[in-house]
Short mmCIF file of C-alpha atoms in Angstrom, two decimals:
data_model
loop_
_atom_site.label_atom_id
_atom_site.label_comp_id
_atom_site.label_asym_id
_atom_site.label_seq_id
_atom_site.Cartn_x
_atom_site.Cartn_y
_atom_site.Cartn_z
CA MET H 882 0.01 0.42 -0.10
CA LEU H 883 2.81 2.59 0.50
CA ALA H 884 4.57 1.32 -1.97
CA CYS H 885 1.13 2.31 -3.85
CA ARG H 886 0.87 5.80 -2.99
CA LEU H 887 4.17 6.27 -3.68
CA ILE H 888 4.15 5.28 -7.25
CA GLN H 889 1.17 6.86 -7.34
CA LYS H 890 3.15 10.62 -6.56
CA ASP H 891 5.49 9.67 -10.20
CA LEU H 892 3.08 8.50 -11.93
CA SER H 893 2.26 11.97 -14.04
CA SER H 894 5.84 12.10 -14.23
CA TYR H 895 6.13 9.14 -15.80
CA LEU H 896 3.43 9.90 -18.32
CA ASP H 897 5.04 12.84 -18.82
CA GLY H 898 8.28 11.67 -19.48
CA GLU H 899 9.82 13.82 -17.22
CA LEU H 900 10.79 10.89 -14.47
CA PRO H 901 14.84 10.02 -13.40
CA ALA H 902 15.68 6.59 -15.44
CA ALA H 903 16.22 4.82 -11.89
CA ARG H 904 12.81 6.19 -10.84
CA ALA H 905 11.19 5.41 -13.63
CA ALA H 906 12.45 1.70 -14.19
CA ARG H 907 11.48 1.03 -10.16
CA LEU H 908 7.37 2.24 -10.97
CA GLU H 909 7.55 -0.23 -13.97
CA ALA H 910 9.32 -2.51 -12.02
CA HIS H 911 5.84 -1.96 -9.75
CA LEU H 912 3.08 -1.92 -12.44
CA ARG H 913 4.56 -5.25 -14.09
CA THR H 914 2.79 -6.35 -10.76
CA CYS H 915 -0.04 -4.45 -9.33
CA GLN H 916 -3.56 -4.11 -11.38
CA ARG H 917 -4.37 -1.19 -9.13
CA CYS H 918 -1.18 1.29 -10.02
CA ARG H 919 -2.18 0.16 -13.85
CA GLU H 920 -5.86 1.03 -13.38
CA GLU H 921 -4.32 3.88 -12.01
CA MET H 922 -2.11 5.66 -14.85
CA ALA H 923 -4.82 4.65 -17.37
CA ALA H 924 -7.37 6.80 -16.09
CA LEU H 925 -4.11 9.79 -16.03
CA GLU H 926 -3.41 9.22 -19.12
CA GLY H 927 -6.43 10.14 -20.81
CA ILE H 928 -6.18 13.13 -18.99
CA SER H 929 -4.08 14.73 -21.88
CA ASP H 930 -6.69 13.83 -23.89
CA GLN H 931 -10.00 14.69 -22.31
CA ILE H 932 -8.28 18.08 -22.39
CA ARG H 933 -7.23 18.19 -25.88
CA ALA H 934 -10.14 17.20 -27.11
CA ALA H 935 -12.37 20.50 -24.99
CA SER H 936 -10.69 22.79 -27.29
CA ARG H 937 -10.45 20.28 -30.43
CA HIS H 938 -13.59 22.19 -31.81
CA LEU H 939 -12.15 26.13 -31.44
CA GLN H 940 -11.70 28.01 -34.14
CA VAL H 941 -10.28 31.33 -34.90
CA SER H 942 -11.54 34.01 -36.10
CA ARG H 943 -11.57 35.11 -39.51
CA ASP H 944 -9.98 38.46 -38.75
CA PHE H 945 -8.01 37.87 -35.71
CA ASP H 946 -4.38 38.49 -37.78
CA GLN H 947 -5.92 41.59 -38.16
CA ARG H 948 -7.20 42.74 -34.87
CA VAL H 949 -3.72 42.62 -33.44
CA LEU H 950 -2.06 43.88 -36.68
CA ARG H 951 -4.76 46.63 -36.29
CA ALA H 952 -3.68 46.89 -32.88
CA VAL H 953 -0.11 47.00 -33.16
CA GLY H 954 -0.38 50.01 -36.17
CA TYR H 955 0.67 47.44 -38.72
CA TYR H 956 -2.24 46.73 -40.38
CA GLN H 957 -2.89 48.16 -43.68
CA VAL H 958 -5.41 48.50 -45.54
CA THR H 959 -5.03 45.65 -48.74
CA ARG H 960 -5.20 47.05 -53.00
CA ALA H 961 -7.56 43.86 -53.51
CA GLU H 962 -9.80 45.36 -50.31
CA ARG H 963 -9.53 48.87 -51.46
CA ARG H 964 -11.13 47.70 -54.75
CA ARG H 965 -13.55 45.64 -53.26
CA LYS H 966 -14.81 48.81 -50.69
CA PRO H 967 -15.49 51.11 -53.65
CA LEU H 968 -17.79 48.01 -55.90
CA THR H 969 -20.13 47.47 -52.51
CA LYS H 970 -21.61 50.88 -51.78
CA PRO H 971 -23.18 50.83 -56.07
CA LEU H 972 -24.09 47.35 -55.62
CA VAL H 973 -26.23 48.11 -52.35
CA VAL H 974 -27.61 52.11 -54.37
CA ILE H 975 -28.49 49.67 -57.86
CA ALA H 976 -29.74 46.52 -56.08
CA LEU H 977 -31.49 49.35 -54.10
CA ILE H 978 -32.84 51.64 -56.92
CA LEU H 979 -34.36 47.57 -58.67
CA LEU H 980 -36.32 46.92 -55.51
CA ALA H 981 -38.19 50.74 -55.27
CA LEU H 982 -38.68 50.37 -59.28
CA LEU H 983 -39.76 46.96 -59.17
CA GLY H 984 -42.15 47.93 -56.02
CA MET H 985 -43.77 51.11 -58.15
CA ILE H 986 -44.53 48.59 -60.97
CA ARG H 987 -45.99 46.47 -58.92
CA HIS H 988 -48.83 48.92 -57.11
CA PHE H 989 -49.08 50.77 -60.70
CA PHE H 990 -50.01 47.06 -62.22
CA SER H 991 -52.15 46.35 -59.35
CA ARG H 992 -54.30 49.88 -59.33
CA THR H 993 -54.79 48.88 -63.16
CA LEU H 994 -56.46 45.86 -62.16
CA ALA H 995 -58.87 47.01 -58.71
CA LEU H 996 -60.71 49.35 -61.23
CA PRO H 997 -64.37 49.03 -60.72
CA VAL H 998 -65.70 47.63 -63.89
CA ARG H 999 -68.91 49.56 -65.40
CA SER H 1000 -72.23 48.10 -66.21
CA PRO H 1001 -73.00 48.58 -69.93
CA ALA H 1002 -74.86 51.80 -69.61
CA ALA H 1003 -72.86 54.00 -67.67
CA ALA H 1004 -69.73 52.88 -69.86
CA VAL H 1005 -72.47 54.17 -73.08
CA SER H 1006 -73.47 57.25 -71.23
CA GLY H 1007 -70.75 58.53 -69.45
CA LEU H 1008 -67.55 57.11 -72.00
CA ALA H 1009 -67.33 58.57 -75.54
CA PRO H 1010 -67.99 56.75 -78.76
CA ALA H 1011 -64.42 55.68 -79.72
CA ALA H 1012 -63.71 55.16 -76.32
CA SER H 1013 -66.61 52.68 -75.64
CA GLY H 1014 -65.96 50.97 -78.97
CA ALA H 1015 -61.97 49.85 -78.02
CA ALA H 1016 -63.48 48.54 -74.43
CA MET H 1017 -66.05 46.20 -76.09
CA PRO H 1018 -65.19 45.49 -79.90
CA ASP H 1019 -67.05 42.00 -79.87
CA ARG H 1020 -70.55 44.07 -78.95
CA ASP H 1021 -70.13 46.74 -81.19
CA ARG H 1022 -69.59 44.26 -83.97
CA SER H 1023 -72.34 42.28 -83.86
CA GLN H 1024 -75.03 45.04 -82.97
CA ARG H 1025 -73.38 46.29 -86.69
CA MET Y 161 25.01 34.41 -38.64
CA GLU Y 162 22.41 37.31 -37.53
CA GLU Y 163 23.89 38.36 -40.71
CA ALA Y 164 22.92 35.52 -43.07
CA LEU Y 165 19.55 35.45 -41.75
CA ARG Y 166 19.03 39.26 -42.44
CA PRO Y 167 18.91 39.45 -46.31
CA ARG Y 168 16.65 36.22 -46.50
CA LEU Y 169 14.36 37.55 -43.92
CA VAL Y 170 14.09 41.10 -45.63
CA SER Y 171 13.86 40.25 -48.67
CA ALA Y 172 10.58 37.81 -47.45
CA GLU Y 173 8.86 41.61 -46.84
CA LYS Y 174 8.18 41.75 -49.94
CA PRO Y 175 4.89 40.44 -51.07
CA GLY Y 176 4.68 36.78 -51.76
CA ASP Y 177 7.70 35.21 -50.48
CA GLY Y 178 6.68 33.27 -48.15
CA GLN Y 179 9.51 30.43 -48.22
CA ALA Y 180 12.06 32.17 -46.48
CA LEU Y 181 9.71 33.58 -43.32
CA ALA Y 182 7.91 29.22 -43.38
CA ALA Y 183 11.42 27.76 -43.06
CA ALA Y 184 13.11 30.34 -39.56
CA SER Y 185 13.25 29.07 -37.14
CA ASP Y 186 11.05 30.84 -34.30
CA ALA Y 187 14.81 32.59 -32.42
CA GLU Y 188 15.15 33.81 -36.42
CA LEU Y 189 11.76 35.19 -35.96
CA THR Y 190 11.80 36.77 -32.69
CA GLU Y 191 15.41 38.17 -33.88
CA ALA Y 192 14.17 39.63 -37.48
CA CYS Y 193 10.98 40.71 -35.03
CA ARG Y 194 13.31 43.28 -32.86
CA ARG Y 195 14.60 44.65 -35.73
CA GLY Y 196 10.85 46.36 -37.18
CA SER Y 197 10.41 42.94 -39.36
CA GLN Y 198 6.45 42.99 -40.19
CA ALA Y 199 6.43 40.10 -41.99
CA ALA Y 200 8.09 38.43 -39.37
CA PHE Y 201 6.04 39.07 -36.54
CA ARG Y 202 3.16 37.86 -39.51
CA GLU Y 203 4.66 34.62 -39.55
CA LEU Y 204 4.59 34.21 -35.15
CA LEU Y 205 0.92 35.21 -35.50
CA SER Y 206 0.36 32.98 -38.26
CA ARG Y 207 1.77 29.72 -35.52
CA TYR Y 208 1.00 30.85 -32.75
CA ARG Y 209 -2.38 31.56 -32.86
CA LYS Y 210 -4.02 28.26 -32.81
CA PRO Y 211 -2.13 27.11 -29.03
CA ALA Y 212 -2.09 30.21 -28.45
CA LEU Y 213 -6.33 30.82 -28.53
CA ALA Y 214 -6.51 26.76 -27.41
CA LEU Y 215 -4.43 27.58 -23.72
CA ALA Y 216 -6.65 30.85 -23.11
CA TYR Y 217 -9.85 28.73 -23.96
CA GLN Y 218 -9.22 26.70 -21.72
CA MET Y 219 -8.09 29.16 -19.12
CA LEU Y 220 -11.43 31.36 -19.64
CA GLY Y 221 -13.65 28.65 -20.95
CA ASP Y 222 -14.93 30.89 -22.85
CA ALA Y 223 -14.61 31.82 -26.95
CA GLU Y 224 -15.29 35.20 -27.18
CA ASP Y 225 -13.50 35.51 -24.19
CA ALA Y 226 -10.13 33.27 -24.93
CA GLU Y 227 -9.84 35.37 -28.44
CA ASP Y 228 -9.48 38.90 -26.84
CA ALA Y 229 -7.19 36.92 -24.33
CA ALA Y 230 -5.01 35.64 -27.11
CA GLN Y 231 -5.19 39.08 -28.98
CA GLU Y 232 -4.62 40.89 -26.04
CA ALA Y 233 -1.42 38.96 -25.25
CA PHE Y 234 0.01 39.49 -29.40
CA VAL Y 235 -0.41 42.41 -28.25
CA ARG Y 236 2.36 42.24 -25.49
CA VAL Y 237 4.53 40.34 -27.19
CA PHE Y 238 5.01 42.97 -30.12
CA GLN Y 239 5.09 46.33 -27.51
CA ALA Y 240 7.32 43.52 -25.37
CA ILE Y 241 10.14 42.64 -27.56
CA PRO Y 242 12.20 44.96 -27.93
CA GLN Y 243 12.97 43.75 -24.34
CA PHE Y 244 13.51 40.10 -25.07
CA ARG Y 245 16.39 38.41 -25.87
CA GLY Y 246 15.67 35.02 -25.91
CA GLN Y 247 16.94 33.74 -23.05
CA ALA Y 248 13.65 31.06 -23.62
CA ALA Y 249 12.19 29.47 -26.53
CA PHE Y 250 9.50 32.33 -27.64
CA SER Y 251 6.67 29.35 -27.14
CA THR Y 252 7.68 29.65 -23.34
CA TRP Y 253 7.09 33.44 -23.26
CA LEU Y 254 4.44 33.59 -25.48
CA TYR Y 255 2.42 31.06 -22.99
CA ARG Y 256 3.87 33.07 -19.84
CA ILE Y 257 2.10 36.10 -21.52
CA VAL Y 258 -1.46 33.94 -22.10
CA THR Y 259 -1.38 32.68 -18.76
CA ASN Y 260 -0.67 35.75 -17.26
CA THR Y 261 -2.84 37.75 -19.04
CA CYS Y 262 -5.57 35.36 -17.73
CA LEU Y 263 -4.85 34.79 -14.46
CA GLY Y 264 -5.65 38.90 -14.68
CA ARG Y 265 -8.72 38.19 -16.02
CA LEU Y 266 -10.19 35.57 -14.49
CA ARG Y 267 -8.94 36.69 -11.24
CA ARG Y 268 -11.12 40.10 -12.13
CA LYS Y 269 -14.45 37.71 -13.13
CA ARG Y 270 -13.70 34.55 -11.80
CA GLU Y 271 -16.52 34.21 -8.75
CA LYS Y 272 -19.31 35.21 -11.88
CA VAL Y 273 -17.29 33.24 -14.63
CA SER Y 274 -17.20 29.68 -11.93
CA LEU Y 275 -20.62 30.49 -11.13
CA GLU Y 276 -22.00 30.39 -14.96
CA ARG Y 277 -20.04 27.76 -15.99
CA VAL Y 278 -21.02 25.20 -12.79
CA SER Y 279 -24.88 25.68 -13.50
CA GLU Y 280 -24.36 25.08 -17.05
CA PRO Y 281 -26.72 22.40 -18.18
CA ARG Y 282 -25.00 19.46 -18.90
CA SER Y 283 -26.74 17.75 -21.06
CA ALA Y 284 -28.99 20.54 -22.83
CA ASP Y 285 -30.28 19.15 -25.99
CA SER Y 286 -29.01 15.58 -25.75
CA PRO Y 287 -25.87 16.49 -26.95
CA SER Y 288 -22.86 13.71 -28.63
CA GLN Y 289 -20.99 12.21 -26.12
CA GLN Y 290 -17.98 14.17 -27.17
CA VAL Y 291 -19.46 18.01 -26.74
CA THR Y 292 -21.03 15.77 -23.09
CA ASP Y 293 -17.20 15.05 -22.87
CA ALA Y 294 -16.14 18.40 -23.59
CA LEU Y 295 -18.72 20.89 -21.40
CA MET Y 296 -17.74 18.27 -18.18
CA THR Y 297 -13.90 18.84 -18.68
CA ARG Y 298 -14.46 22.65 -18.98
CA GLN Y 299 -16.33 22.23 -15.85
CA VAL Y 300 -13.94 20.72 -14.24
CA LEU Y 301 -11.20 22.58 -15.02
CA SER Y 302 -12.66 25.92 -14.42
CA MET Y 303 -13.02 24.07 -10.29
CA MET Y 304 -9.83 23.27 -9.92
CA SER Y 305 -7.15 25.97 -8.14
CA PRO Y 306 -5.44 28.19 -10.43
CA THR Y 307 -2.44 27.11 -9.90
CA LEU Y 308 -3.43 23.60 -10.65
CA GLN Y 309 -5.21 24.59 -13.88
CA THR Y 310 -2.49 26.75 -14.99
CA VAL Y 311 0.63 23.91 -14.91
CA LEU Y 312 -1.75 21.54 -16.13
CA LEU Y 313 -2.51 23.34 -18.88
CA LEU Y 314 1.20 24.43 -19.85
CA ARG Y 315 1.84 20.87 -20.44
CA VAL Y 316 -1.46 19.65 -21.63
CA GLU Y 317 -2.05 22.19 -24.25
CA GLY Y 318 0.88 24.14 -24.76
CA GLY Y 319 2.59 20.65 -24.72
CA LEU Y 320 5.84 23.03 -22.21
CA SER Y 321 8.86 20.36 -20.42
CA TYR Y 322 8.76 20.67 -16.90
CA ARG Y 323 11.43 23.03 -17.32
CA GLU Y 324 9.38 25.31 -19.46
CA ILE Y 325 6.83 25.13 -16.90
CA ALA Y 326 9.02 26.16 -14.24
CA GLU Y 327 10.42 28.99 -16.23
CA THR Y 328 6.96 30.36 -17.68
CA LEU Y 329 5.52 30.39 -14.23
CA GLY Y 330 9.07 30.58 -11.83
CA LEU Y 331 8.81 27.89 -9.85
CA PRO Y 332 11.34 25.53 -9.00
CA MET Y 333 10.97 22.36 -11.39
CA GLY Y 334 9.82 19.98 -7.65
CA THR Y 335 7.02 22.38 -7.34
CA VAL Y 336 6.37 21.97 -10.88
CA ARG Y 337 6.08 18.37 -10.64
CA SER Y 338 3.85 17.89 -7.71
CA ARG Y 339 1.65 20.23 -8.66
CA LEU Y 340 1.15 18.46 -11.64
CA SER Y 341 0.60 15.16 -9.96
CA LYS Y 342 -1.24 17.35 -7.38
CA ALA Y 343 -3.57 19.10 -10.91
CA ARG Y 344 -3.92 15.55 -12.32
CA THR Y 345 -5.41 13.71 -8.95
CA ALA Y 346 -7.66 16.74 -8.58
CA PHE Y 347 -8.81 16.65 -12.36
CA ARG Y 348 -9.82 12.66 -12.02
CA LYS Y 349 -12.21 13.11 -8.90
CA LEU Y 350 -13.71 16.14 -10.50
CA TRP Y 351 -14.44 14.62 -13.24
CA LEU Y 352 -16.05 11.74 -11.00
CA GLU Y 353 -18.23 13.63 -8.91
CA LEU Y 354 -19.57 15.07 -11.89
CA SER Y 355 -19.94 12.00 -13.93
CA GLU Y 356 -22.01 11.22 -10.17
CA MET Y 357 -23.78 14.16 -10.10
CA GLY Y 358 -24.78 13.45 -13.61
CA ASP Y 359 -25.84 9.72 -13.91
CA GLY Y 360 -28.35 10.38 -9.78
#
């Protein structure tokens, strides 16, 4: 038991390859005969993998370097970025104009289609002959 | 040797010539940084941004905080590089700065952060075993004392040797050895406790 306790104190250094050779040899000899210490070592061995796995998903953000370089005064806008910037604004403006035009066209057609349909009598009395003819060509033709 | 290096790294300032930088050692890049090479600093940043971020994340437990801390650490590196004389490896020096930056942040909000983490639901939407394990690992680390957590992370996440950890934290090697042993035992104990809580 005392041997186990002493050995277990050295397990961490042994796993890290930082145990002096003589102590490492003694520890290995003990491990060959002690199941409990072998289990203890296996459990400690997994800790490093667990810790590394916890940060494996970590992604460095795209502007990491940029933010550091800006803070130290090393950041310069590249030519490509300079070219990219002026293009963005006009594209947004053009898109907005197109959207506004589309909205106006839609509004215009929705108003035209929503005009109330007049009765034939009202059309005859209220409209000029040319206009009523244009509105109801089939009926005019049959009357003739 | 420095004279031989200079043209190689100076030429790397030209756009598109990254080969010389990629082949340069950390020590060469640090030296070039001290001479004001922007490209050398960019190369160091690209080599160490991920490990620095991982270490900060493990210490702080929050990806956004970790990014801020890692960025702050790189800015500190940049500011301190004229005084860096290569007594330690660049990575050791960087991890020390990341560690100190994170410890400072933790000190400022330790209580709040640990409470939030402990109350984090373990399996809100039945996440996969991997996600559950990662969350539990974060919880366990946050419940450990900062002294034990730091040595464990410098060893596991930073890959530092005992001598480098001792240099980074200004501790004797024997203390690093015993703290690492205690840290692993504490991690295991807390892990088992949390597992039992989750099962029960």
